[in-house]
mmCIF file of C-alpha atoms in Angstrom:
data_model
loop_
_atom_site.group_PDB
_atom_site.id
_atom_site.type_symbol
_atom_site.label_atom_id
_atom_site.label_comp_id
_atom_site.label_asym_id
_atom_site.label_seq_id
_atom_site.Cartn_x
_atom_site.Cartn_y
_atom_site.Cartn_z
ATOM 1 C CA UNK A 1 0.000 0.000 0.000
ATOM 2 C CA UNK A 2 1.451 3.692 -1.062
ATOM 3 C CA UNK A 3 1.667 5.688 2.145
ATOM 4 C CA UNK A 4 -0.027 8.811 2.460
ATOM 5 C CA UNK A 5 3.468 10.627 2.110
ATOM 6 C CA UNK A 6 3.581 8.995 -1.414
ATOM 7 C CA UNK A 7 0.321 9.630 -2.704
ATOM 8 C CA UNK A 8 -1.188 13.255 -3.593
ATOM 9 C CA UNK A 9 -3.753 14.250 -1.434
ATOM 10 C CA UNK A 10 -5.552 17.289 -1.309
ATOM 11 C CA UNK A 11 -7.337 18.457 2.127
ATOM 12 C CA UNK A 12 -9.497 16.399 3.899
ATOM 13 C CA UNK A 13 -11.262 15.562 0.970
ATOM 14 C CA UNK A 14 -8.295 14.199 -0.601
ATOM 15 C CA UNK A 15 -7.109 12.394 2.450
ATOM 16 C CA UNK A 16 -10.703 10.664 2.911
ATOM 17 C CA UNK A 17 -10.727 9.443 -0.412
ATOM 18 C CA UNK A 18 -7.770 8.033 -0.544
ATOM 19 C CA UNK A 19 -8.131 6.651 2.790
ATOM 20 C CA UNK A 20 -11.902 4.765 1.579
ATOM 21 C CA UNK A 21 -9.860 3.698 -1.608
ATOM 22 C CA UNK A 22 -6.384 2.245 0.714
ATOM 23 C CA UNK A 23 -9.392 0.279 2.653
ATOM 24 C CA UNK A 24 -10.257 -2.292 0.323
ATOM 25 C CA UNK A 25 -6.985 -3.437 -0.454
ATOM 26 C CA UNK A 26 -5.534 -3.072 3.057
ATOM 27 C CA UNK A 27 -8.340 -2.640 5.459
ATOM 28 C CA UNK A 28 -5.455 -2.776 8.821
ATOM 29 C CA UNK A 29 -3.402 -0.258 7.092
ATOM 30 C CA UNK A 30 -6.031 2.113 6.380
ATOM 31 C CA UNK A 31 -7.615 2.059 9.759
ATOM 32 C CA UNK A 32 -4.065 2.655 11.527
ATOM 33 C CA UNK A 33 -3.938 5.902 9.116
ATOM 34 C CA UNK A 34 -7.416 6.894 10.192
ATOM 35 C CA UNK A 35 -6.573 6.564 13.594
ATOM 36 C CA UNK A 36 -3.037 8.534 12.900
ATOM 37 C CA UNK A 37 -4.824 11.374 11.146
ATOM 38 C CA UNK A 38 -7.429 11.753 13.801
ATOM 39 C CA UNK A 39 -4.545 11.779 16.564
ATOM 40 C CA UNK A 40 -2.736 14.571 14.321
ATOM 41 C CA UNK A 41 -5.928 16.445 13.986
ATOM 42 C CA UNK A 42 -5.802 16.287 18.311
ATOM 43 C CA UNK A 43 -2.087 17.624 18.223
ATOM 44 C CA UNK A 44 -2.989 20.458 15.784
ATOM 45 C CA UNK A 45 -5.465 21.235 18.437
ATOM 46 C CA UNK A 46 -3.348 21.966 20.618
ATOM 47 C CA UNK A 47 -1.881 24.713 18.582
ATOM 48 C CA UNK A 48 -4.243 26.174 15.960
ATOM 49 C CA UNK A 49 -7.927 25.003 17.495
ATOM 50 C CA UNK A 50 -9.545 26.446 14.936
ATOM 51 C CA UNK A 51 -7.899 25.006 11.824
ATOM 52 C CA UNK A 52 -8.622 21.492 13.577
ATOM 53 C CA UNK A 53 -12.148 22.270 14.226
ATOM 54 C CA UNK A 54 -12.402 23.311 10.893
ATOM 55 C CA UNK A 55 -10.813 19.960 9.470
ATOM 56 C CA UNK A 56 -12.884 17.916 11.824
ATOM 57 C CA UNK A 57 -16.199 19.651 10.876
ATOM 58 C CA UNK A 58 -15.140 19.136 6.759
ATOM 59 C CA UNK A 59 -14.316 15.437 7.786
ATOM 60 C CA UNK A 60 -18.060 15.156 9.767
ATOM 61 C CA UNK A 61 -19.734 16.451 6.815
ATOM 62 C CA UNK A 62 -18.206 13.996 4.224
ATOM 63 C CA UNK A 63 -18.868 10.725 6.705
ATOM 64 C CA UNK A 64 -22.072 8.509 7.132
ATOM 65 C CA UNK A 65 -23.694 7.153 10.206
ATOM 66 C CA UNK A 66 -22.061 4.494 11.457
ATOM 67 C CA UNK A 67 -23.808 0.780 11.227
ATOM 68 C CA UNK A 68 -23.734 -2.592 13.367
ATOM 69 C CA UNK A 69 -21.401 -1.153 16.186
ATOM 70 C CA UNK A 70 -21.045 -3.787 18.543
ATOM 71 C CA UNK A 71 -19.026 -4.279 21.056
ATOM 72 C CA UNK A 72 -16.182 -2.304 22.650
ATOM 73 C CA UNK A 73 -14.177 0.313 20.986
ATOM 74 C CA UNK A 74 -11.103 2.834 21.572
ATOM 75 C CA UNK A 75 -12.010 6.143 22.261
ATOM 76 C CA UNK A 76 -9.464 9.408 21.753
ATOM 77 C CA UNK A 77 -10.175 12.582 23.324
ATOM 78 C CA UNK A 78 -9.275 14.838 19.748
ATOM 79 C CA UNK A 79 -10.349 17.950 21.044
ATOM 80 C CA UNK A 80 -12.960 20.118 23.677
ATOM 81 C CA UNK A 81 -14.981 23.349 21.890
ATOM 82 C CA UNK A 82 -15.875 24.690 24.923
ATOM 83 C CA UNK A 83 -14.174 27.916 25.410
ATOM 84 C CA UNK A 84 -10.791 28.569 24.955
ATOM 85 C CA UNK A 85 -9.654 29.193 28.629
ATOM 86 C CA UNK A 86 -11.469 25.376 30.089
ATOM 87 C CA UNK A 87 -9.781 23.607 26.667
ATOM 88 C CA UNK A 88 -6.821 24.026 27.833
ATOM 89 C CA UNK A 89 -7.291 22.927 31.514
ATOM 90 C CA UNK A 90 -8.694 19.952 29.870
ATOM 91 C CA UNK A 91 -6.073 19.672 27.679
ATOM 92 C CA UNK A 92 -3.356 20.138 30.393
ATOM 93 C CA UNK A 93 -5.682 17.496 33.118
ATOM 94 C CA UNK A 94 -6.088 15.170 30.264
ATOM 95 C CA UNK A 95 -2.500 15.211 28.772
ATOM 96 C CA UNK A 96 -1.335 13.582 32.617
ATOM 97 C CA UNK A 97 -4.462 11.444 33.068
ATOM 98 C CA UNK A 98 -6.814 9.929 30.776
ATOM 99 C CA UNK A 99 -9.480 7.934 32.587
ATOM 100 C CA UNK A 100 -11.632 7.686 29.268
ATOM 101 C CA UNK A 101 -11.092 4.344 27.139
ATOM 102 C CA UNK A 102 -14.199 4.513 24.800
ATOM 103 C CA UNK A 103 -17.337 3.155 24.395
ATOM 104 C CA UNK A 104 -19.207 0.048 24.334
ATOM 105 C CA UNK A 105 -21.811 -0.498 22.149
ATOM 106 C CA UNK A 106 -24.808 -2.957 22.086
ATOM 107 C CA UNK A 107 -26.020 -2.960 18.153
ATOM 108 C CA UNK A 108 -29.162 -5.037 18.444
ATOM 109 C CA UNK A 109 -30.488 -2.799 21.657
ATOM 110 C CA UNK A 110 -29.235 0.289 20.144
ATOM 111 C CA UNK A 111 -27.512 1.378 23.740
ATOM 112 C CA UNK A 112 -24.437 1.653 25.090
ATOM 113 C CA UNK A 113 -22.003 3.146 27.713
ATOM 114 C CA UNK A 114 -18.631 4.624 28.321
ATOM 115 C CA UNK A 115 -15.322 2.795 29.044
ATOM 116 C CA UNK A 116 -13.166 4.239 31.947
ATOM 117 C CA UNK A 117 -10.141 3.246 33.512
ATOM 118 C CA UNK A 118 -10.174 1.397 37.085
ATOM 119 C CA UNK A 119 -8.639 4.982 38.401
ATOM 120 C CA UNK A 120 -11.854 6.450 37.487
ATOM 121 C CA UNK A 121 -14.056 4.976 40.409
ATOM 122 C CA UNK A 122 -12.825 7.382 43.221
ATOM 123 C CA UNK A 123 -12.619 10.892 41.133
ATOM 124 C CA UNK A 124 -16.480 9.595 39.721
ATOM 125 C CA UNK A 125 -17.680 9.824 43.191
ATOM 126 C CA UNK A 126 -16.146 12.953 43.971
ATOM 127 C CA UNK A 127 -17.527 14.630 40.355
ATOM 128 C CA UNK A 128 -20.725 12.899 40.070
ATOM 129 C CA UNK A 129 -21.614 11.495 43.952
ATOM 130 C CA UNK A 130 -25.116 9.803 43.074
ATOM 131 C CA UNK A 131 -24.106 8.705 39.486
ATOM 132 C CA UNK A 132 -23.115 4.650 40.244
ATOM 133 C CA UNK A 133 -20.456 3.050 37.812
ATOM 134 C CA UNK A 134 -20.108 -0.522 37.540
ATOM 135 C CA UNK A 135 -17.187 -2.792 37.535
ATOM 136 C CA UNK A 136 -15.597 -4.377 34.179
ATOM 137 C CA UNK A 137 -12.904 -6.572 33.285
ATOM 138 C CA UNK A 138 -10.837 -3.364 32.423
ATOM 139 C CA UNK A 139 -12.163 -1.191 34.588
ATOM 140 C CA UNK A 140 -15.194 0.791 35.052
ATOM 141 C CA UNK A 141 -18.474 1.429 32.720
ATOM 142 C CA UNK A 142 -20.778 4.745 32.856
ATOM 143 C CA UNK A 143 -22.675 7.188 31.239
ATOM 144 C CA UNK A 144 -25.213 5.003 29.861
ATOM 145 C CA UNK A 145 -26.450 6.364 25.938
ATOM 146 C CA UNK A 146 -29.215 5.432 23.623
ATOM 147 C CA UNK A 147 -27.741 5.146 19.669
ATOM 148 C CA UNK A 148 -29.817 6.613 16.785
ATOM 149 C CA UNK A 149 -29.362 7.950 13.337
ATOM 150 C CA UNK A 150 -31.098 11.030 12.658
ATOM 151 C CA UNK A 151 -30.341 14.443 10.691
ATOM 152 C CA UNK A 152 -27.734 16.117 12.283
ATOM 153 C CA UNK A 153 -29.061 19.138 14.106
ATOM 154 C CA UNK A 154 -25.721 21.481 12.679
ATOM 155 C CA UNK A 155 -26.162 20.060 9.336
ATOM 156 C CA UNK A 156 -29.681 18.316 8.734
ATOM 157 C CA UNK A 157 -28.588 17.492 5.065
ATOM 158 C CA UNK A 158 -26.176 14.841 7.038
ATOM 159 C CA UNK A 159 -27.770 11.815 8.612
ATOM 160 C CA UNK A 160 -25.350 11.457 11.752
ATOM 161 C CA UNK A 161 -25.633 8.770 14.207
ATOM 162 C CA UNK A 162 -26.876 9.832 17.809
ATOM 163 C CA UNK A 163 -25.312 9.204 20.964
ATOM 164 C CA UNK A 164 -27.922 10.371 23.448
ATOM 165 C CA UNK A 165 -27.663 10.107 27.304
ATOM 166 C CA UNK A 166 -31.085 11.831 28.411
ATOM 167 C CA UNK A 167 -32.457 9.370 30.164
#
């Protein structure tokens, strides 16, 4: 498989499409380079916020609702949009611990929850006292979510797939 560093690509549009095309002849090589552009996209962050919110948002808007998630996944923090000033206390906080590990996801019941580390149980009852987490094999689960695809509510031209924890 041509690396990315050998093959033209123009934007995130470029990258994407050369990505989808990379996936049918090397489906492990193509994910690892997903998974190397997202964690670049969370570095640029880190130094031009906007560019990478920018990229991310292009990226969104090209992508489909995901389909038949099951089971666990890895989860990276790329970036917080809250307001300058709290993104980087996250960003500093998170940088020296990162209890977040993903999510879990049950297809068939279209539900699922979050994936923490073990080191998560004692700051969880100091943040949320009367939220309960439950043991794992790997450490702690929480923050129960419902999954749906509907329009998305920033771009209803995009059918995005909802993670919703209201109930």
């Amino acid at each position: 498989m041509a690396s990315e560093r050998d093959t033209v690509t123009t934007g995130v549009a470029g990258k994407l499409e050369w990505l989808r095309d990379s996936v049918k002849a090397h489906p492990e090589g193509a994910a690892d380079s997903a998974w190397a552009w997202i964690g670049d996209l969370s570095r640029k962050a880190k130094t031009d916020a906007s560019a990478a919110d920018s990229d991310l948002n292009e990226l969104f808007r090209l992508g489909t609702a995901p389909t038949g998630l099951n089971g666990p996944t890895e989860g990276m923090l790329v970036m917080t949009t809250t307001n300058p000033a709290f993104d980087a206390v996250v960003r500093a906080i998170t940088a020296l611990w990162m209890p977040w590990q993903g999510k879990r996801f049950d297809n068939q019941a279209a539900t699922g929850d979050n994936r923490l580390t073990r080191s998560t149980g004692l700051v969880g009852k100091l943040l949320w006292p009367l939220y309960s987490m439950r043991d794992a094999a790997e450490g702690k689960l929480a923050f129960d979510f419902k999954t749906y695809v509907e329009a998305g509510k920033e771009d209803p031209d995009v059918d995005v797939m909802v993670i919703d924890y209201a109930d």
